[in-house]
Every structure is written in structure tokens, then in C-alpha cells.
mmCIF file of C-alpha atoms and ligand atoms in Angstrom:
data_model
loop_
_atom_site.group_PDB
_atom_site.id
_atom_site.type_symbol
_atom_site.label_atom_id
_atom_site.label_comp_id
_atom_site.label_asym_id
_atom_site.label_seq_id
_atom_site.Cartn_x
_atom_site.Cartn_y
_atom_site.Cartn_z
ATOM 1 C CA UNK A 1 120.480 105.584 64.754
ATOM 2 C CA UNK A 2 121.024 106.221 68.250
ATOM 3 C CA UNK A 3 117.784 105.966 70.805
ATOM 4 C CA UNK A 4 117.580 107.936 74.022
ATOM 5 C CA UNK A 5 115.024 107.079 76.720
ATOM 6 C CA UNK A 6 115.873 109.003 79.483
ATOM 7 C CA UNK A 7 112.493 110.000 80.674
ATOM 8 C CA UNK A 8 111.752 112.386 84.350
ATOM 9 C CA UNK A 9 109.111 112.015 86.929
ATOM 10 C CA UNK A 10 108.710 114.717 88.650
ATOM 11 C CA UNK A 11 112.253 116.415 88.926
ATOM 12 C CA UNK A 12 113.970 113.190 89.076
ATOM 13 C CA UNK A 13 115.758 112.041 86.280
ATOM 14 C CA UNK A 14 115.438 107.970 84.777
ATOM 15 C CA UNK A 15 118.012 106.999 82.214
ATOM 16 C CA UNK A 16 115.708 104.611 81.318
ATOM 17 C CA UNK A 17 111.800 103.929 81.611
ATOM 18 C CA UNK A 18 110.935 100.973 83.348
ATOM 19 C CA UNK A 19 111.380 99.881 86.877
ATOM 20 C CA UNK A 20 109.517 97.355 89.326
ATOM 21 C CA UNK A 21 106.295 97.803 90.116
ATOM 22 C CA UNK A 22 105.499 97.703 94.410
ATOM 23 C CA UNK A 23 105.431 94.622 95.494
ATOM 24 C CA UNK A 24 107.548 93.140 93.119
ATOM 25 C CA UNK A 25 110.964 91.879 93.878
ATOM 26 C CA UNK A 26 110.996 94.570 96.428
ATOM 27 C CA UNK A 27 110.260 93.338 100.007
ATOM 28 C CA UNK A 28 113.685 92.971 101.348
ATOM 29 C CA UNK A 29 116.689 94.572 100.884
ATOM 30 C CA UNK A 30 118.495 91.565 99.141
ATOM 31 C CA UNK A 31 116.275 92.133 96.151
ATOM 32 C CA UNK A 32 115.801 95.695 96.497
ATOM 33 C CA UNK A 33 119.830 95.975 96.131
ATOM 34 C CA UNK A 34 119.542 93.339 92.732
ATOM 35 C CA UNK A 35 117.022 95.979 91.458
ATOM 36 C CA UNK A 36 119.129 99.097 92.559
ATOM 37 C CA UNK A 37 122.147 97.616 90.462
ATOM 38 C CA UNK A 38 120.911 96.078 87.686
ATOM 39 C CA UNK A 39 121.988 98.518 84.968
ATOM 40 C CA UNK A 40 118.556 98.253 83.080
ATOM 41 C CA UNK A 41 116.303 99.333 86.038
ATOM 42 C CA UNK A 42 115.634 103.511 85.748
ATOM 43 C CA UNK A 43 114.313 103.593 89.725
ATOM 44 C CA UNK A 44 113.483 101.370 92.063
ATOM 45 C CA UNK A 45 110.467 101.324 94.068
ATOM 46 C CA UNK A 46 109.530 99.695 97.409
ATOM 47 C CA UNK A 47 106.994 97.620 98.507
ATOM 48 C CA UNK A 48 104.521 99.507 100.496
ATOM 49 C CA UNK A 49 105.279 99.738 103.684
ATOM 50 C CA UNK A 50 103.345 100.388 106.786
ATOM 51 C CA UNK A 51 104.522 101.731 110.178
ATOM 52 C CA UNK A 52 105.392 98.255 111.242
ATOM 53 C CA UNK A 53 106.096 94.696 109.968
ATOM 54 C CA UNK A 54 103.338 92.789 108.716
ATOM 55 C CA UNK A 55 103.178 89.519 107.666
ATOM 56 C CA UNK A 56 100.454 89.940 105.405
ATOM 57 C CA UNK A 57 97.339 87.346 104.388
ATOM 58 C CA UNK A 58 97.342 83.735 104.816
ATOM 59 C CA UNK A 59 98.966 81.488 102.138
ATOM 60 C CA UNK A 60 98.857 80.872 99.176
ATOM 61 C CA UNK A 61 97.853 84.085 98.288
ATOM 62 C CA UNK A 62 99.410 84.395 94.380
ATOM 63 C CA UNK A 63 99.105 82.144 91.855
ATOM 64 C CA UNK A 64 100.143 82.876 87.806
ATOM 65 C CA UNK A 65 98.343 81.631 84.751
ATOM 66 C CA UNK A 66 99.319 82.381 80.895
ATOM 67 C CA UNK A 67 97.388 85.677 80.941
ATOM 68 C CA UNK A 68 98.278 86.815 84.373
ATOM 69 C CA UNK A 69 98.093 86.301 88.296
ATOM 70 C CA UNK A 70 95.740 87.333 90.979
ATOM 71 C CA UNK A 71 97.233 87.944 94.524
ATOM 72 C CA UNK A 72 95.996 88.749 97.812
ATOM 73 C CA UNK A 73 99.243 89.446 99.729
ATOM 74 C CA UNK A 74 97.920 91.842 102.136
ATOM 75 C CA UNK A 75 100.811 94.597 102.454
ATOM 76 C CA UNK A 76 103.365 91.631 103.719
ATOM 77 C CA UNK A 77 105.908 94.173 104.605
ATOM 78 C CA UNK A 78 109.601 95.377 106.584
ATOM 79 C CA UNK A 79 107.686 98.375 108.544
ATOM 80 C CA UNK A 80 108.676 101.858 107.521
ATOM 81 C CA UNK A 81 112.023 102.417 109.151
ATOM 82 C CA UNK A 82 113.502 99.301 107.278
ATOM 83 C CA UNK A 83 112.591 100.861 103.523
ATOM 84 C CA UNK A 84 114.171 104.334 104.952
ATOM 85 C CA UNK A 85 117.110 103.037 106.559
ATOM 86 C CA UNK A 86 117.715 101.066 103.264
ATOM 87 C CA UNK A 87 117.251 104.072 101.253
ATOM 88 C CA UNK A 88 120.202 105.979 102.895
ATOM 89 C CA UNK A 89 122.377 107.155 99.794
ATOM 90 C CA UNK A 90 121.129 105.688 97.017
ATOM 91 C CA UNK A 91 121.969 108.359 94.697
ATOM 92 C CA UNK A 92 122.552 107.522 91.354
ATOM 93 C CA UNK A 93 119.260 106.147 90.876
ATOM 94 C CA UNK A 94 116.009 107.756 91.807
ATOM 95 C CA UNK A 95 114.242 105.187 94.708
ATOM 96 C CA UNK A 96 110.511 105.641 95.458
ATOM 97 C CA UNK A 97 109.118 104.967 99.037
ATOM 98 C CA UNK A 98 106.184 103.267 98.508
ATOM 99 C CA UNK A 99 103.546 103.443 101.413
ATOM 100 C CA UNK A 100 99.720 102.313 102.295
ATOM 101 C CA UNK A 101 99.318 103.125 105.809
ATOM 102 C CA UNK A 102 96.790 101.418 107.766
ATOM 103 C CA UNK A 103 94.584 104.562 109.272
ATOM 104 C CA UNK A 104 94.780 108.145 109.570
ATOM 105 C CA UNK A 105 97.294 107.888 113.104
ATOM 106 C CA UNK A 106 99.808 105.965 110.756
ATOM 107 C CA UNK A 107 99.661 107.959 107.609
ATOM 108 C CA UNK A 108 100.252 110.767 110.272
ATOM 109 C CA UNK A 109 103.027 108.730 111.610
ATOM 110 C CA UNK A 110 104.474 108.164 108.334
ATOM 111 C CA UNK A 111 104.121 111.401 106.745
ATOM 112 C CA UNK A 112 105.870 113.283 108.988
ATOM 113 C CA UNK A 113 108.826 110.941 109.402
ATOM 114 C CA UNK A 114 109.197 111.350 105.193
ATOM 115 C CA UNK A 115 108.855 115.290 105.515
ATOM 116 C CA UNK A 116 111.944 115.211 107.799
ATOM 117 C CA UNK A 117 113.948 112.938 105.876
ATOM 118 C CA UNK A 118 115.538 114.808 103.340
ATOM 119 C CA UNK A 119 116.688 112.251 101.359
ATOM 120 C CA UNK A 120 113.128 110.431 100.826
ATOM 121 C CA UNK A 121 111.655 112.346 97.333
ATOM 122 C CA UNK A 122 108.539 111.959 95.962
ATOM 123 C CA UNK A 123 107.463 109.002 97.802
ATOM 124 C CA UNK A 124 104.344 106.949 96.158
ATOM 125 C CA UNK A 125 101.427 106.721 98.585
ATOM 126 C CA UNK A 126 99.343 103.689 97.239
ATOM 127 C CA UNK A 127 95.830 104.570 97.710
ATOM 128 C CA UNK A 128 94.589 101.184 96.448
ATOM 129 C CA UNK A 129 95.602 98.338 97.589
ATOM 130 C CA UNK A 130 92.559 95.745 97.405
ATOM 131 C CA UNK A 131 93.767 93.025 99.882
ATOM 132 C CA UNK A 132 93.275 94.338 103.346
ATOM 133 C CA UNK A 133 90.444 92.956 105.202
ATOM 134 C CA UNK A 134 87.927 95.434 105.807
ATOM 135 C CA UNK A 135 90.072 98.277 104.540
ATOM 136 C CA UNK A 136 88.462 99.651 101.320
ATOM 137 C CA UNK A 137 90.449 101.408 98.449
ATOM 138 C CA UNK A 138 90.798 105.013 99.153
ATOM 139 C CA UNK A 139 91.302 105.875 95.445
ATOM 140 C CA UNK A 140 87.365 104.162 95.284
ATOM 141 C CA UNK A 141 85.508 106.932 97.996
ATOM 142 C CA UNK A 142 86.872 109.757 96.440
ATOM 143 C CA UNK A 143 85.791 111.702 100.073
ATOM 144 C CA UNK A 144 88.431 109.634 101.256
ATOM 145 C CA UNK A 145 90.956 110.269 98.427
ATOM 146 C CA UNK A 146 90.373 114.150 99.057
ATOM 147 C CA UNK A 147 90.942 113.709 103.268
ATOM 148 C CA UNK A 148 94.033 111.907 102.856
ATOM 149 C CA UNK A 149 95.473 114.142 100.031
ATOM 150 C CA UNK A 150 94.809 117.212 102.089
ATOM 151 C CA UNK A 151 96.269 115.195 105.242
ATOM 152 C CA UNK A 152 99.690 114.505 103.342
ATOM 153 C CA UNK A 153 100.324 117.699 101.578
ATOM 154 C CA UNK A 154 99.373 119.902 104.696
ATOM 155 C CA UNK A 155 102.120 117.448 107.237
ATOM 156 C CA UNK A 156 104.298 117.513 103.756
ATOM 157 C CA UNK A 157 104.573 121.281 103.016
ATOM 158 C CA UNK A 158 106.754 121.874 99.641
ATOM 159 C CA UNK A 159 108.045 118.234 99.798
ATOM 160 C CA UNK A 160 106.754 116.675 96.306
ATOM 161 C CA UNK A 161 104.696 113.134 95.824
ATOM 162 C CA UNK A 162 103.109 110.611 93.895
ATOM 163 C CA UNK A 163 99.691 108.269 94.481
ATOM 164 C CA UNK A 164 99.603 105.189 92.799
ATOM 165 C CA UNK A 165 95.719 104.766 91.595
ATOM 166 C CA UNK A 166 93.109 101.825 91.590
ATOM 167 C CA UNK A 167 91.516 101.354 87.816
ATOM 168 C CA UNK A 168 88.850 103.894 87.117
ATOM 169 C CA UNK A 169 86.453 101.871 84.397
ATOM 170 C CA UNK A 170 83.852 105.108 83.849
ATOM 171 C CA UNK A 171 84.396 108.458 82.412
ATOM 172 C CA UNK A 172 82.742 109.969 85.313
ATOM 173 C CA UNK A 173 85.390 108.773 87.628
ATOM 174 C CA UNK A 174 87.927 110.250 86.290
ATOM 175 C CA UNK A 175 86.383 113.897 86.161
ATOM 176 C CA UNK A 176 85.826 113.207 89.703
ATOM 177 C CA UNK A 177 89.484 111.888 90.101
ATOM 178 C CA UNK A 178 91.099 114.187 88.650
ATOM 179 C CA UNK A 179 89.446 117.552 89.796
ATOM 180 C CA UNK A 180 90.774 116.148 92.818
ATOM 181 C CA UNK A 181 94.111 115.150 92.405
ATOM 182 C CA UNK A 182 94.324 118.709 90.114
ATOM 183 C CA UNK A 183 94.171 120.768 93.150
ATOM 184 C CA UNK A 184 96.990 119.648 94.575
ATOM 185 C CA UNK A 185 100.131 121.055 93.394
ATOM 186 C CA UNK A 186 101.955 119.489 95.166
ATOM 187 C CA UNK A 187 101.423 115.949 93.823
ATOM 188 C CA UNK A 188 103.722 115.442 90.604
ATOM 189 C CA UNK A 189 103.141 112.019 89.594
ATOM 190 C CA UNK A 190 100.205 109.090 89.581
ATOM 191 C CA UNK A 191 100.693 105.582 88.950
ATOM 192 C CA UNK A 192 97.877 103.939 86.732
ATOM 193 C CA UNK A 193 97.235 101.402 87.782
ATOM 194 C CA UNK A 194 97.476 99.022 90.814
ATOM 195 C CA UNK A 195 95.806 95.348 89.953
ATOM 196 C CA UNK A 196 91.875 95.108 89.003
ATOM 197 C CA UNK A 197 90.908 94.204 92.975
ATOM 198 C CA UNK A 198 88.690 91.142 93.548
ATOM 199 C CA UNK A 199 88.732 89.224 90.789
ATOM 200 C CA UNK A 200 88.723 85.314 90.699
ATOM 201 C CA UNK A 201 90.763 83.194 89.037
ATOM 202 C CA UNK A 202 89.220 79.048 89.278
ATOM 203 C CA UNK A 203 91.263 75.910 88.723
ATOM 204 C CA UNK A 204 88.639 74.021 86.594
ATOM 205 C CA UNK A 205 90.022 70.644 87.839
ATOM 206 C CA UNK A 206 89.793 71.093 91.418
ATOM 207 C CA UNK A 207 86.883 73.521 91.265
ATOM 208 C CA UNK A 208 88.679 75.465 94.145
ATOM 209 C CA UNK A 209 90.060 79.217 94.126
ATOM 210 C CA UNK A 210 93.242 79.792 93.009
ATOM 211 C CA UNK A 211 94.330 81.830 96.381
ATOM 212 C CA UNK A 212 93.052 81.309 99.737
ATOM 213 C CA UNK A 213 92.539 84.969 101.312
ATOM 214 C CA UNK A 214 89.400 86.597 100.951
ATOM 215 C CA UNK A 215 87.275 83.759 99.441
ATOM 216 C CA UNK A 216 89.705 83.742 96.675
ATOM 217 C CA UNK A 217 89.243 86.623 95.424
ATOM 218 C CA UNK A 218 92.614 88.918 94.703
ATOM 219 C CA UNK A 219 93.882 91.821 92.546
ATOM 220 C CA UNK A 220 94.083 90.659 88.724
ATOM 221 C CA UNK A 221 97.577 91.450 87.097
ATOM 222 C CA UNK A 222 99.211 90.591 83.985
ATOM 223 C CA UNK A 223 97.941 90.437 80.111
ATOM 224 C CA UNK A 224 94.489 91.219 81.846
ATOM 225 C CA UNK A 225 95.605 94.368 82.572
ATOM 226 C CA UNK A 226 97.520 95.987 79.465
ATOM 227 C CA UNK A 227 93.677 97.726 77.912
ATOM 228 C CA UNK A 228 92.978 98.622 81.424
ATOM 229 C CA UNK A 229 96.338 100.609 82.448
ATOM 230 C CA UNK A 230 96.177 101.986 78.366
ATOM 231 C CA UNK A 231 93.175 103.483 79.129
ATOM 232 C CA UNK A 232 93.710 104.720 82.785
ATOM 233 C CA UNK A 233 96.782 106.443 81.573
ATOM 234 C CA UNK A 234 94.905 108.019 78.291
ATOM 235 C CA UNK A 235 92.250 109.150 80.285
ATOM 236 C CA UNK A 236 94.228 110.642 82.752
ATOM 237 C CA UNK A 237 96.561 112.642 80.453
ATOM 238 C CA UNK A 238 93.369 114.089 78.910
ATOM 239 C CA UNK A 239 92.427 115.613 82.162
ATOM 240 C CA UNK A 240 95.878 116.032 83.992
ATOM 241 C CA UNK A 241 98.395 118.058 81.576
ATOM 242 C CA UNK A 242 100.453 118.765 84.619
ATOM 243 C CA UNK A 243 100.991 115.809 86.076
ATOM 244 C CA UNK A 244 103.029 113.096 85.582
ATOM 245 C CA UNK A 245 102.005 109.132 84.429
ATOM 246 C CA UNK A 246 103.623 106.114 85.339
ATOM 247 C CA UNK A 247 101.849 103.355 83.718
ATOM 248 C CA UNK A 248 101.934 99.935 85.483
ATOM 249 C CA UNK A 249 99.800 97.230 83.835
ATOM 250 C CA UNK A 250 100.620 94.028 81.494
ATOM 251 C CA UNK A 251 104.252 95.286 80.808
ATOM 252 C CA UNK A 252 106.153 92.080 78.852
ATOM 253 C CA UNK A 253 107.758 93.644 75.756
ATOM 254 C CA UNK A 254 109.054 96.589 74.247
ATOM 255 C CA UNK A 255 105.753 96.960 72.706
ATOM 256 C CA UNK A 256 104.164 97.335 75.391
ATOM 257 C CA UNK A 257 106.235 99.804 76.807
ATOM 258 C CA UNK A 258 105.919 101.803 73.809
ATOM 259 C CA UNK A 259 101.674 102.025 74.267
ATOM 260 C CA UNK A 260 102.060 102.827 77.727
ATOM 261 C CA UNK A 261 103.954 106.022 76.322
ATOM 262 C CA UNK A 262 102.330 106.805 73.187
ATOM 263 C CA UNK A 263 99.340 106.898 75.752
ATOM 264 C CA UNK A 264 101.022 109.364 77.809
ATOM 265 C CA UNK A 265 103.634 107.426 80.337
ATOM 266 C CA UNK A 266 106.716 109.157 81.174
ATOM 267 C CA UNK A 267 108.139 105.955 82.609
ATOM 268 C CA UNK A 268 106.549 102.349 83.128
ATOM 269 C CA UNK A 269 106.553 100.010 85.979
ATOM 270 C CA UNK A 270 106.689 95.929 85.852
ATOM 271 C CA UNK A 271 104.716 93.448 88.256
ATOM 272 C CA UNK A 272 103.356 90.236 86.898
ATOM 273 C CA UNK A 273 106.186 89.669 84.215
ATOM 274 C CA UNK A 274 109.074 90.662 86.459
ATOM 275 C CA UNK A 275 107.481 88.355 89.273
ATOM 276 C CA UNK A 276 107.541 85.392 86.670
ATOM 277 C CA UNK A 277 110.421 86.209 84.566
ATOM 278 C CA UNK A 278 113.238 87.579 87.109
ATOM 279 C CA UNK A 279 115.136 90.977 86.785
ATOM 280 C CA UNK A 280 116.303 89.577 83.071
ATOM 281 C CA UNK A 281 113.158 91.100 82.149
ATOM 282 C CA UNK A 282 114.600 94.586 82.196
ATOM 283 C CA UNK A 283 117.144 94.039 79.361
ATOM 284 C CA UNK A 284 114.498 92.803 77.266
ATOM 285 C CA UNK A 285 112.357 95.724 77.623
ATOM 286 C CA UNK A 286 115.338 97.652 77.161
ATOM 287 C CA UNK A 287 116.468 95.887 73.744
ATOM 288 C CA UNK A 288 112.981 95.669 72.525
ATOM 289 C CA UNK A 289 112.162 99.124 73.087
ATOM 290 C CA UNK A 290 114.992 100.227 71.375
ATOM 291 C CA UNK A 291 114.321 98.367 68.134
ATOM 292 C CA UNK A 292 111.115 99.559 68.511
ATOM 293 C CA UNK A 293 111.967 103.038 68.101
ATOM 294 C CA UNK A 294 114.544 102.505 65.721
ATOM 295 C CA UNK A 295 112.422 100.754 63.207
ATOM 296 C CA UNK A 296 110.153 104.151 63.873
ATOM 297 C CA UNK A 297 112.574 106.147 63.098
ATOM 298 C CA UNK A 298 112.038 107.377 66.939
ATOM 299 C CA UNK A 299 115.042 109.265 68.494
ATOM 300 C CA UNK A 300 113.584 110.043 72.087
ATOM 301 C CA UNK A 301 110.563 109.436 74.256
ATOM 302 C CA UNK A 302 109.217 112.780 73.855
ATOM 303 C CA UNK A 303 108.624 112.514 70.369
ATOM 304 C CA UNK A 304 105.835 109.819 70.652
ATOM 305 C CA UNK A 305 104.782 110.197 74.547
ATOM 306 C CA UNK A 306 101.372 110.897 74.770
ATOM 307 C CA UNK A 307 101.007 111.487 70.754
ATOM 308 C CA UNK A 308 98.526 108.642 70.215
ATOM 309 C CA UNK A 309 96.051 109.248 66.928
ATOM 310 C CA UNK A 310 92.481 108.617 67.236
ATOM 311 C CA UNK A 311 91.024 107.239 64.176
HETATM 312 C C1 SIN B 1 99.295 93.503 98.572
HETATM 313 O O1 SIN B 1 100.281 93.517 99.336
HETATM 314 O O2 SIN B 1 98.236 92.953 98.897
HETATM 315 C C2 SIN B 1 99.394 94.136 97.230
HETATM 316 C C3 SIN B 1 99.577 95.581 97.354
HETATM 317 C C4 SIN B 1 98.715 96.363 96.443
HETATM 318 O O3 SIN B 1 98.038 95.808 95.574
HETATM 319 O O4 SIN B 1 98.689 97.589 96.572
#
């Protein structure tokens, strides 16, 4: 039987689901260009960038255990222009800007240079990074969420986006999310979910954190994640039937691809296991996936995405 997973997000077309997730593999243009090639990658995505280079928080600032990592990077980034300039005509696979300004006078900055480059489409503003020092998660005040989506879709116009979300843990949040992110129409696709900010991870031996930043405290990704993400992405396809999902948490197999959709992912993204496992990991997914379906008697995406059965 043959298996199709071409998937969209947005208007942009994936001939398969999975690519990185920000951060991942994705800092400089070296490993941006691995990603762009490899033939099992359906996007690419940047890390998030702000207006300038940034170095990011002191080391060592990720660490990986058996059932996931916690890191505090900080936005360690290239600056804007470096992710545009390296985005010039990459056209036969959809790339994602990824950005987290630092204030209002950059996400000014930066939304206006994306509105006039044409070739920048649906760019993923990350509203929840946990790692900056005395910068709070914008996807967490949700007065704050509102302000900047009404700042980027007024400087955008018709130009189409995506925001890549913190978890949301009660119910109420996402009403309050998503009668939000509903009024926009502008905004065709969310990611769910960035790391679970501020955990702590202890080496028992040494009784010390695992990362230095922050007292040790850092976003949780990995194996911790995958009931997290499920449920971010369930909850939000409940409440947002006209927006897209990309589901980003505790991706290692084909199996886990396939709950990401049957929750209601169009496409996936992959931190933790790509970090650990190199860009091998996307031919895995790929092949597992495929059997997957196969043994499901699954043709295409569409005819399990989002088709989960309650019991
Ligand atoms: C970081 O650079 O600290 C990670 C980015 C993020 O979690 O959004």
C-alpha cells in the first residue's frame, strides 16, 4: 500500500510532517543548510532570532538525561538579518523565520523588516521562551499575548503567521487563549508547545543543578513532554477549527508522530531527540511512520488527523 504524508500549514505545502523544532540544529547556517537538504525534513525552521546577535546565558546551560533535557540557552542567536539573508531562495522547501524579540521597539523593528520581505512567509513568533532574565512568557499574561498580536498583524497587514505557544496546564487557559488567538485572522498556525519553563533537573551525586543559568532551573524537553504537547494540541483543536497545529513535544518515533496527529497536528516538530540523535532522526520518523500507517491500513494524514476517540 502506498502512504502519503504530505501535510500544509497554512498555504505552504510539506511533503512530509516533521521538521526541527527552534533551537535545534538551527543556529547557523552550516546546520540550517544540513536541515534544508536532508530529503526527510518537510521545512526547516530557525532559531529565534532577535534584532541582533546574542550570545545567550552562561554555560552549561543544557544537559540530557534518559527522559529528556532541560536548557536555559537564552535566545543564543545570528541577529535577524543573518536568518533573512540565509533564507534568500530557498524554495523547494517551506523555511519558517522564527523570532522572540526582546521589547516592543524590536518586535517593531522586526516586524516590519518581515512585512517587506516578500520572500519571508508565515514566520513563527515564539511567544514563550522561558530563559530570558527578567523577561516573562508572553503566551503566560495573556494582556500581553493580545498587545503583541494586535502589534504584529496591524505592522503585518495581509502577510500570514504563526506563534509558537508555552504549555497551557488548565482548561481555563485555553478559553482564554484561544478567544484570543481566534480573533486574529490573520494568524494560520500555532506551535504547541515550547519546553515546560523552569523546571529542575538534580544530579543526585553531586547534589548540584544540572545547568547553571537561572539557579538551574530551565525549560523541560523530551519524554517529559509527549502528554503535555498531546494535550496542548487536543485542546487547542477543540477550540481552534481554523487554525493550524504544529505539535512539538517528546517526538522519537513514528508513534509518536502519529498521536501528535490523531490529536490534531498537521505537521510535527523535533527538539530533544534531534539534539541527541543527529538529523538521522528524520528517516526514522519517516520509516516508522510509514509502517505505522500501513499496518492501519492508513493511506494519508487526513484520514486520522485530529480523529482521536474518546472512550
Ligand atoms: C532558548 O534559547 O533559551 C530557548 C528558546 C525557547 O525556549 O524559546
Amino acid at each position: 500500500m502506498n502512504c502519503n504524508v504530505q501535510t500544509r500549514i497554512g498555504e505552504q505545502f510539506l511533503e512530509v510532517p516533521f521538521y526541527n523544532a527552534s533551537g535545534v540544529l538551527c543556529v547557523n547556517t552550516n546546520d540550517l543548510d544540513k536541515l534544508y537538504e536532508c530529503n526527510y525534513t518537510g521545512a526547516v525552521v530557525t532559531k529565534s532570532c532577535t534584532l541582533k546577535y546574542r550570545s545567550g546565558n552562561p554555560e552549561p546551560r543544557y544537559w540530557c538525561g534518559e527522559y529528556g533535557s532541560i536548557n536555559s540557552s537564552g535566545l543564543p542567536n545570528n541577529g535577524f538579518d543573518y536568518y533573512a539573508k540565509w533564507m534568500i531562495d530557498k524554495n523547494t522547501k517551506p523555511v519558517f523565520l522564527s523570532t522572540s524579540p526582546m521589547n516592543k521597539n524590536e518586535l517593531n523593528i522586526i516586524a516590519n523588516k518581515i512585512r517587506d520581505l516578500d520572500y519571508i512567509k508565515n514566520p513563527e513568533f515564539n511567544l514563550s521562551c522561558p530563559n530570558v532574565i527578567n523577561k516573562p512568557q508572553i503566551g503566560y499574561s495573556f494582556d500581553d499575548m493580545k498587545n503583541t498580536l494586535q502589534m504584529i498583524t496591524e505592522i503585518l497587514g495581509e502577510k500570514k503567521f504563526g506563534v509558537k505557544l508555552p504549555p497551557y496546564f488548565d482548561p481555563i487557559h485555553f478559553d482564554y487563549a484561544s478567544d484570543i488567538l481566534s480573533y486574529y485572522n490573520t494568524l494560520s498556525y500555532i506551535t504547541c508547545s515550547n519546553s515546560i519553563g523552569n523546571g529542575l533537573l538534580i544530579n543526585t551525586e553531586t547534589e548540584e543543578t544540572r545547568i547553571r543559568p537561572k539557579n538551574g532551573l530551565g525549560g523541560i524537553g523530551g519524554k517529559y513532554c509527549l502528554p503535555v504537547a498531546l494535550s496542548n494540541i487536543f485542546q487547542f483543536n477543540e477550540r481552534l477549527p481554523n487554525i493550524d497545529i504544529v505539535g512539538c513535544g517528546g517526538i522519537y518515533n513514528g508513534e509518536d508522530v502519529f498521536q501528535h496527529i490523531l490529536a490534531g497536528a498537521c505537521a510535527v516538530q523535533v527538539g530533544t531527540c534531534l539534539y541527541e540523535n543527529g538529523i538521522s532522526t528524520f528517516n526514522k520518523l519517516y520509516n516508522e511512520l510509514i509502517e505505522l500507517m500501513r499496518k492501519k491500513g492508513y493511506k494519508c494524514l487526513n484520514e486520522f488527523k485530529g480523529k482521536i476517540k474518546i472512550i
